[in-house]
mmCIF file of C-alpha atoms in Angstrom:
data_model
loop_
_atom_site.group_PDB
_atom_site.id
_atom_site.type_symbol
_atom_site.label_atom_id
_atom_site.label_comp_id
_atom_site.label_asym_id
_atom_site.label_seq_id
_atom_site.Cartn_x
_atom_site.Cartn_y
_atom_site.Cartn_z
ATOM 1 C CA UNK A 1 0.000 0.000 0.000
ATOM 2 C CA UNK A 2 1.386 3.380 -1.000
ATOM 3 C CA UNK A 3 1.716 6.200 1.491
ATOM 4 C CA UNK A 4 0.989 9.803 0.631
ATOM 5 C CA UNK A 5 2.172 13.001 2.233
ATOM 6 C CA UNK A 6 -0.765 15.317 2.807
ATOM 7 C CA UNK A 7 -0.191 18.960 3.584
ATOM 8 C CA UNK A 8 -3.066 20.618 5.356
ATOM 9 C CA UNK A 9 -3.970 24.272 5.657
ATOM 10 C CA UNK A 10 -5.896 25.660 8.609
ATOM 11 C CA UNK A 11 -7.694 28.672 7.145
ATOM 12 C CA UNK A 12 -7.880 30.545 10.437
ATOM 13 C CA UNK A 13 -4.731 32.038 11.936
ATOM 14 C CA UNK A 14 -6.326 32.166 15.419
ATOM 15 C CA UNK A 15 -4.601 29.954 17.999
ATOM 16 C CA UNK A 16 -7.954 28.833 19.427
ATOM 17 C CA UNK A 17 -9.574 28.211 16.053
ATOM 18 C CA UNK A 18 -12.258 25.544 15.979
ATOM 19 C CA UNK A 19 -10.958 24.655 12.513
ATOM 20 C CA UNK A 20 -7.562 23.943 14.078
ATOM 21 C CA UNK A 21 -9.338 21.545 16.437
ATOM 22 C CA UNK A 22 -11.025 19.945 13.443
ATOM 23 C CA UNK A 23 -7.647 19.620 11.680
ATOM 24 C CA UNK A 24 -6.190 17.882 14.745
ATOM 25 C CA UNK A 25 -9.139 15.502 14.726
ATOM 26 C CA UNK A 26 -8.642 14.732 11.039
ATOM 27 C CA UNK A 27 -4.955 13.997 11.631
ATOM 28 C CA UNK A 28 -5.917 11.569 14.420
ATOM 29 C CA UNK A 29 -8.579 9.879 12.282
ATOM 30 C CA UNK A 30 -6.584 9.667 9.035
ATOM 31 C CA UNK A 31 -5.675 6.225 7.702
ATOM 32 C CA UNK A 32 -2.056 5.236 8.285
ATOM 33 C CA UNK A 33 -1.349 5.640 4.562
ATOM 34 C CA UNK A 34 -1.717 9.423 4.938
ATOM 35 C CA UNK A 35 1.242 11.231 6.486
ATOM 36 C CA UNK A 36 -0.257 14.533 7.621
ATOM 37 C CA UNK A 37 1.671 17.772 8.107
ATOM 38 C CA UNK A 38 0.469 21.332 8.474
ATOM 39 C CA UNK A 39 1.621 23.890 5.927
ATOM 40 C CA UNK A 40 1.634 27.270 7.605
ATOM 41 C CA UNK A 41 1.079 30.495 5.710
ATOM 42 C CA UNK A 42 1.274 32.805 8.725
ATOM 43 C CA UNK A 43 4.528 34.496 7.647
ATOM 44 C CA UNK A 44 3.648 35.200 4.016
ATOM 45 C CA UNK A 45 3.525 38.867 3.033
ATOM 46 C CA UNK A 46 0.649 40.028 0.838
ATOM 47 C CA UNK A 47 1.181 38.693 -2.659
ATOM 48 C CA UNK A 48 2.229 41.046 -5.458
ATOM 49 C CA UNK A 49 3.580 40.095 -8.874
ATOM 50 C CA UNK A 50 6.488 42.396 -8.052
ATOM 51 C CA UNK A 51 7.864 39.376 -6.138
ATOM 52 C CA UNK A 52 7.627 36.959 -9.077
ATOM 53 C CA UNK A 53 11.265 37.420 -10.132
ATOM 54 C CA UNK A 54 12.562 36.769 -6.603
ATOM 55 C CA UNK A 55 10.247 35.335 -3.943
ATOM 56 C CA UNK A 56 11.042 36.317 -0.340
ATOM 57 C CA UNK A 57 12.316 33.478 1.906
ATOM 58 C CA UNK A 58 8.921 32.732 3.576
ATOM 59 C CA UNK A 59 7.309 32.325 0.145
ATOM 60 C CA UNK A 60 10.119 30.089 -1.126
ATOM 61 C CA UNK A 61 9.784 27.901 1.971
ATOM 62 C CA UNK A 62 6.016 27.803 1.491
ATOM 63 C CA UNK A 63 6.350 26.739 -2.159
ATOM 64 C CA UNK A 64 8.866 24.051 -1.150
ATOM 65 C CA UNK A 65 6.512 22.729 1.531
ATOM 66 C CA UNK A 66 3.833 22.337 -1.137
ATOM 67 C CA UNK A 67 6.287 20.634 -3.496
ATOM 68 C CA UNK A 68 7.048 18.111 -0.750
ATOM 69 C CA UNK A 69 3.455 16.858 -0.406
ATOM 70 C CA UNK A 70 1.322 14.666 -2.627
ATOM 71 C CA UNK A 71 -2.063 16.125 -1.729
ATOM 72 C CA UNK A 72 -3.610 19.075 0.080
ATOM 73 C CA UNK A 73 -6.416 19.272 2.631
ATOM 74 C CA UNK A 74 -8.065 22.638 3.314
ATOM 75 C CA UNK A 75 -9.689 23.046 6.739
ATOM 76 C CA UNK A 76 -11.285 26.455 6.642
ATOM 77 C CA UNK A 77 -13.752 28.702 8.419
ATOM 78 C CA UNK A 78 -16.122 31.015 6.599
ATOM 79 C CA UNK A 79 -15.454 34.747 6.737
ATOM 80 C CA UNK A 80 -18.072 37.013 5.148
ATOM 81 C CA UNK A 81 -19.428 34.166 2.991
ATOM 82 C CA UNK A 82 -15.987 33.297 1.609
ATOM 83 C CA UNK A 83 -12.563 32.042 2.673
ATOM 84 C CA UNK A 84 -10.276 34.003 4.999
ATOM 85 C CA UNK A 85 -8.021 36.552 3.313
ATOM 86 C CA UNK A 86 -4.861 34.870 4.616
ATOM 87 C CA UNK A 87 -5.812 31.593 2.968
ATOM 88 C CA UNK A 88 -6.575 33.294 -0.348
ATOM 89 C CA UNK A 89 -3.220 35.075 -0.142
ATOM 90 C CA UNK A 90 -1.490 31.711 0.410
ATOM 91 C CA UNK A 91 -3.214 30.255 -2.644
ATOM 92 C CA UNK A 92 -2.111 33.269 -4.687
ATOM 93 C CA UNK A 93 1.521 32.715 -3.626
ATOM 94 C CA UNK A 94 1.269 28.985 -4.377
ATOM 95 C CA UNK A 95 -0.041 29.558 -7.883
ATOM 96 C CA UNK A 96 2.662 32.048 -8.920
ATOM 97 C CA UNK A 97 4.725 32.943 -10.813
ATOM 98 C CA UNK A 98 3.009 31.906 -14.013
ATOM 99 C CA UNK A 99 3.911 28.345 -14.976
ATOM 100 C CA UNK A 100 4.803 27.264 -11.425
ATOM 101 C CA UNK A 101 1.353 26.606 -9.961
ATOM 102 C CA UNK A 102 1.900 24.354 -6.926
ATOM 103 C CA UNK A 103 -1.639 22.933 -7.122
ATOM 104 C CA UNK A 104 -1.512 21.609 -10.694
ATOM 105 C CA UNK A 105 -2.604 17.944 -10.641
ATOM 106 C CA UNK A 106 -2.312 17.855 -6.830
ATOM 107 C CA UNK A 107 -5.370 16.150 -5.261
ATOM 108 C CA UNK A 108 -7.251 18.311 -2.785
ATOM 109 C CA UNK A 109 -10.169 18.159 -0.380
ATOM 110 C CA UNK A 110 -12.095 20.856 1.456
ATOM 111 C CA UNK A 111 -13.748 20.708 4.864
ATOM 112 C CA UNK A 112 -14.642 23.218 7.552
ATOM 113 C CA UNK A 113 -16.553 23.875 10.711
ATOM 114 C CA UNK A 114 -18.478 26.804 12.149
ATOM 115 C CA UNK A 115 -21.091 27.344 14.853
ATOM 116 C CA UNK A 116 -23.651 28.061 12.131
ATOM 117 C CA UNK A 117 -25.981 25.393 10.803
ATOM 118 C CA UNK A 118 -24.530 25.422 7.274
ATOM 119 C CA UNK A 119 -20.987 24.815 8.584
ATOM 120 C CA UNK A 120 -18.845 26.737 6.025
ATOM 121 C CA UNK A 121 -20.806 25.627 2.941
ATOM 122 C CA UNK A 122 -20.500 28.990 1.169
ATOM 123 C CA UNK A 123 -16.778 29.349 1.918
ATOM 124 C CA UNK A 124 -16.168 25.853 0.605
ATOM 125 C CA UNK A 125 -17.930 26.671 -2.664
ATOM 126 C CA UNK A 126 -15.795 29.796 -3.005
ATOM 127 C CA UNK A 127 -12.629 27.791 -2.349
ATOM 128 C CA UNK A 128 -13.649 25.085 -4.832
ATOM 129 C CA UNK A 129 -13.959 27.739 -7.525
ATOM 130 C CA UNK A 130 -10.425 28.959 -6.843
ATOM 131 C CA UNK A 131 -9.033 25.405 -6.774
ATOM 132 C CA UNK A 132 -10.717 24.633 -10.092
ATOM 133 C CA UNK A 133 -8.834 27.513 -11.675
ATOM 134 C CA UNK A 134 -5.634 26.214 -10.066
ATOM 135 C CA UNK A 135 -6.124 22.824 -11.795
ATOM 136 C CA UNK A 136 -6.294 20.886 -8.542
ATOM 137 C CA UNK A 137 -8.339 17.664 -8.768
ATOM 138 C CA UNK A 138 -10.930 17.953 -5.994
ATOM 139 C CA UNK A 139 -12.694 15.337 -3.936
ATOM 140 C CA UNK A 140 -16.329 16.276 -4.511
ATOM 141 C CA UNK A 141 -17.931 13.700 -2.230
ATOM 142 C CA UNK A 142 -18.454 13.246 0.558
ATOM 143 C CA UNK A 143 -19.028 16.897 1.340
ATOM 144 C CA UNK A 144 -18.355 17.875 4.935
ATOM 145 C CA UNK A 145 -19.979 20.893 6.554
ATOM 146 C CA UNK A 146 -19.496 20.448 10.289
ATOM 147 C CA UNK A 147 -21.617 22.440 12.719
ATOM 148 C CA UNK A 148 -19.397 23.008 15.735
ATOM 149 C CA UNK A 149 -20.938 22.816 19.176
ATOM 150 C CA UNK A 150 -18.992 23.396 22.401
ATOM 151 C CA UNK A 151 -17.168 20.233 23.418
ATOM 152 C CA UNK A 152 -17.538 18.493 20.035
ATOM 153 C CA UNK A 153 -13.749 18.324 19.598
ATOM 154 C CA UNK A 154 -11.234 18.658 22.412
ATOM 155 C CA UNK A 155 -8.163 20.878 22.173
ATOM 156 C CA UNK A 156 -6.024 17.847 21.295
ATOM 157 C CA UNK A 157 -8.373 16.690 18.518
ATOM 158 C CA UNK A 158 -10.523 14.022 20.153
ATOM 159 C CA UNK A 159 -14.045 13.959 18.711
ATOM 160 C CA UNK A 160 -16.531 13.422 21.527
ATOM 161 C CA UNK A 161 -19.555 12.551 19.370
ATOM 162 C CA UNK A 162 -19.354 9.007 17.995
ATOM 163 C CA UNK A 163 -21.407 9.768 14.879
ATOM 164 C CA UNK A 164 -19.225 12.757 14.012
ATOM 165 C CA UNK A 165 -16.052 10.755 14.672
ATOM 166 C CA UNK A 166 -17.254 7.980 12.350
ATOM 167 C CA UNK A 167 -18.169 10.510 9.664
ATOM 168 C CA UNK A 168 -14.774 12.225 9.852
ATOM 169 C CA UNK A 169 -12.909 8.902 9.833
ATOM 170 C CA UNK A 170 -14.840 7.914 6.712
ATOM 171 C CA UNK A 171 -14.122 11.328 5.167
ATOM 172 C CA UNK A 172 -10.387 10.769 5.583
ATOM 173 C CA UNK A 173 -10.637 7.209 4.223
ATOM 174 C CA UNK A 174 -12.470 8.594 1.186
ATOM 175 C CA UNK A 175 -9.776 11.245 0.759
ATOM 176 C CA UNK A 176 -7.140 8.499 0.774
ATOM 177 C CA UNK A 177 -9.103 6.560 -1.876
ATOM 178 C CA UNK A 178 -9.462 9.746 -3.951
ATOM 179 C CA UNK A 179 -5.705 10.394 -3.838
ATOM 180 C CA UNK A 180 -5.078 6.824 -5.028
ATOM 181 C CA UNK A 181 -7.541 7.296 -7.920
ATOM 182 C CA UNK A 182 -5.976 10.594 -8.990
ATOM 183 C CA UNK A 183 -2.461 9.152 -9.022
ATOM 184 C CA UNK A 184 -3.654 6.067 -10.881
ATOM 185 C CA UNK A 185 -4.659 8.358 -13.752
ATOM 186 C CA UNK A 186 -2.014 11.073 -13.246
ATOM 187 C CA UNK A 187 1.117 9.361 -11.838
ATOM 188 C CA UNK A 188 3.295 11.309 -9.438
ATOM 189 C CA UNK A 189 6.254 12.990 -11.095
ATOM 190 C CA UNK A 190 8.599 13.163 -8.124
#
């Protein structure tokens, strides 16, 4: 059985983010074939094409971190019916300069949690649109819009609701199967 390195983004930069808790839970529930590592975008400056000729060190490190993974998982909140600005900025850096898009043919999945009943559905649709442009094959099902309630996930990523834990474990198993399918059709080049 092949193993895959999965880089995950936590869309919120807040230390106490409920999406960070969700990410920790997903890492715990991932099949052993998925080696999970967070890719931070906290230190990226705002993107400008003025940098395209010579990326600053944080952007070079960010691009290298993406080059080192086989797939990407986005765990994002919803800000003003879209994705957080920091996450969009990270995607802009990853897709530049022209011809060096880090997401091309890299399998991706999107998930998020919020206290609201629709659990980041609109933000996920916005993100899917951006990822489509970036030529990232996306896992379209199962969709995962998690309504967060106090105590649902502990600070260290334990899911306290059995039904939610089973759903998230299945989500990660499906992501693993999706990655396998993508690389069956589009073999890895590294």
